[in-house]
Coordinates of C-alpha atoms in Angstrom, one line a residue:
M44 CA 0.0 0.0 0.0
N45 CA 1.4 3.4 -1.0
A46 CA 1.6 6.2 1.5
P47 CA -0.4 9.3 0.6
R48 CA 1.5 11.7 -1.5
A49 CA 2.4 15.1 0.0
P50 CA 0.8 18.0 -1.8
K51 CA 2.9 19.6 -4.5
L52 CA 4.1 23.1 -3.7
T53 CA 5.2 25.7 -6.2
L54 CA 6.6 28.6 -4.2
S55 CA 8.0 32.1 -4.9
V56 CA 9.5 34.0 -2.0
Q57 CA 10.1 37.7 -2.4
F58 CA 12.2 40.1 -0.3
P59 CA 11.8 43.3 -2.4
A60 CA 13.7 45.7 -0.2
K61 CA 17.5 45.7 0.5
A62 CA 16.6 46.4 4.1
F63 CA 15.4 42.7 4.4
A64 CA 18.8 41.1 4.1
A65 CA 18.6 40.0 7.7
H66 CA 15.2 38.4 7.0
K67 CA 16.7 36.3 4.2
A68 CA 19.0 34.8 6.8
L69 CA 16.3 34.3 9.4
L70 CA 13.8 33.0 6.8
P71 CA 15.5 30.8 4.3
R72 CA 13.3 29.5 1.5
A73 CA 13.6 25.9 2.8
K74 CA 12.3 26.9 6.2
I75 CA 9.4 28.8 4.7
A76 CA 8.5 25.9 2.4
G77 CA 8.5 23.5 5.4
W78 CA 6.1 25.7 7.3
I79 CA 3.8 25.9 4.2
R80 CA 3.9 22.2 3.5
A81 CA 2.9 21.5 7.1
A82 CA -0.3 23.5 6.5
L83 CA -1.1 22.3 3.0
F84 CA -4.0 19.9 2.4
A85 CA -3.9 20.3 -1.4
H86 CA -1.4 21.1 -4.2
A87 CA -0.6 24.8 -4.1
E88 CA 1.0 27.7 -6.0
L89 CA 1.9 30.4 -3.6
T90 CA 3.9 33.6 -3.4
I91 CA 5.2 34.8 0.0
R92 CA 6.2 38.5 0.0
F93 CA 7.9 40.2 2.9
V94 CA 7.2 44.0 2.8
D95 CA 7.9 47.2 4.7
E96 CA 5.2 49.1 6.6
Q97 CA 4.5 51.5 3.7
E98 CA 3.7 48.7 1.3
G99 CA 1.8 46.7 3.9
R100 CA -0.4 49.7 4.7
A101 CA -1.0 50.5 1.0
L102 CA -2.1 46.9 0.3
N103 CA -4.4 46.8 3.4
R104 CA -5.9 50.1 2.5
S105 CA -6.5 49.1 -1.2
Y106 CA -7.9 45.7 -0.6
R107 CA -9.5 45.8 2.8
G108 CA -10.2 49.5 3.3
K109 CA -8.1 49.6 6.5
D110 CA -5.6 52.3 6.7
Y111 CA -2.8 50.5 8.7
A112 CA -0.3 47.8 8.1
T113 CA -1.3 44.4 9.3
N114 CA 0.8 41.4 10.1
V115 CA -0.4 39.1 7.2
L116 CA -2.6 39.5 4.2
T117 CA -3.8 36.5 2.2
F118 CA -5.0 36.8 -1.4
A119 CA -6.6 33.5 -2.4
Y120 CA -7.4 32.9 -6.1
G121 CA -9.3 30.3 -8.1
E122 CA -11.2 28.3 -5.5
S123 CA -11.8 25.0 -7.4
D124 CA -11.6 21.4 -6.2
H125 CA -9.7 20.5 -9.3
E126 CA -7.1 23.3 -9.3
P127 CA -4.2 23.8 -7.0
V128 CA -4.6 26.3 -4.2
S129 CA -3.4 29.6 -5.5
G130 CA -2.6 32.7 -3.6
D131 CA -0.3 35.4 -2.3
L132 CA 0.7 35.9 1.3
V133 CA 2.1 39.3 2.3
L134 CA 3.8 39.7 5.6
C135 CA 4.6 43.1 6.9
C136 CA 8.0 42.7 8.6
P137 CA 7.9 45.7 11.0
V138 CA 4.4 44.6 12.3
V139 CA 5.5 41.0 12.7
E140 CA 8.6 42.0 14.6
C141 CA 6.7 44.4 16.9
E142 CA 4.1 41.8 17.7
A143 CA 6.8 39.2 18.5
R144 CA 8.5 41.6 20.9
E145 CA 5.2 42.6 22.5
Q146 CA 4.0 39.0 22.9
H147 CA 7.5 37.7 24.0
K148 CA 7.6 35.2 21.2
P149 CA 10.7 34.2 19.2
L150 CA 10.5 35.9 15.8
D151 CA 10.7 32.7 13.8
A152 CA 7.9 31.2 15.8
H153 CA 5.7 34.2 15.0
Y154 CA 6.6 34.1 11.3
A155 CA 5.8 30.4 11.3
H156 CA 2.4 31.0 12.9
L157 CA 1.5 33.8 10.5
I158 CA 2.6 31.8 7.5
V159 CA 0.6 28.8 8.6
H160 CA -2.4 31.1 9.3
G161 CA -2.1 32.6 5.9
V162 CA -1.8 29.3 4.1
L163 CA -5.0 28.1 5.9
H164 CA -6.8 31.2 4.7
A165 CA -5.6 30.5 1.1
Q166 CA -7.3 27.1 1.5
G167 CA -10.6 28.6 2.5
Y168 CA -10.3 28.6 6.3
D169 CA -11.6 31.7 8.1
H170 CA -12.3 33.0 11.6
E171 CA -15.4 35.2 11.0
D172 CA -17.3 33.6 13.8
D173 CA -16.4 31.8 17.1
E174 CA -16.9 28.3 15.7
Q175 CA -14.6 29.0 12.6
A176 CA -12.1 30.7 14.9
R177 CA -11.9 27.7 17.2
E178 CA -11.5 25.3 14.3
M179 CA -8.8 27.4 12.6
E180 CA -6.9 28.0 15.9
S181 CA -7.0 24.3 16.7
I182 CA -5.6 23.4 13.3
E183 CA -2.9 26.1 13.6
T184 CA -1.9 24.9 17.1
D185 CA -1.7 21.3 15.9
I186 CA 0.5 22.2 12.9
L187 CA 2.8 24.4 14.9
A188 CA 3.2 21.7 17.6
R189 CA 4.3 19.2 14.9
L190 CA 6.8 21.9 13.8
G191 CA 8.1 22.2 17.3
Y192 CA 6.6 25.6 18.2
P193 CA 4.4 26.4 21.2
D194 CA 0.7 27.2 21.1
P195 CA 0.6 30.7 19.5
Y196 CA -2.6 31.5 21.4
V197 CA -1.0 31.0 24.9
Q198 CA 0.6 34.2 26.2
Q199 CA 4.4 33.8 26.5
G200 CA 6.8 35.3 28.8

């Protein structure tokens, strides 16, 4: 009997600003791909883009009507049972770094959580009501535990 095949991942990682050289070292493509694969339930074509506060704010304002930079934005495309999951995840580095400090979390653990969170959104998961939020948080917590990270919803420090 053959083991189930892991979902295929086509991944583009973008660090558009020179200021993100340290992030390239902290977030190598292989590590990002591992976090994504842990959260995938279907084949996927994803782009992960790490941005500054200005770009993060502009995207959040344009697409969500909210005039501030947020930690992660997910743009999911082509929701079909026969097509790969397709989407863009945009992570605003200054926001992620600030949250990690404030929440007393290691920076890579916070990035792992937000990437897993965004990948789940790309696959149709949401947290619009309490039941959806509990389901999504439970999935995230399980995935992160398998990756060796603590529960992101438990206050650290």
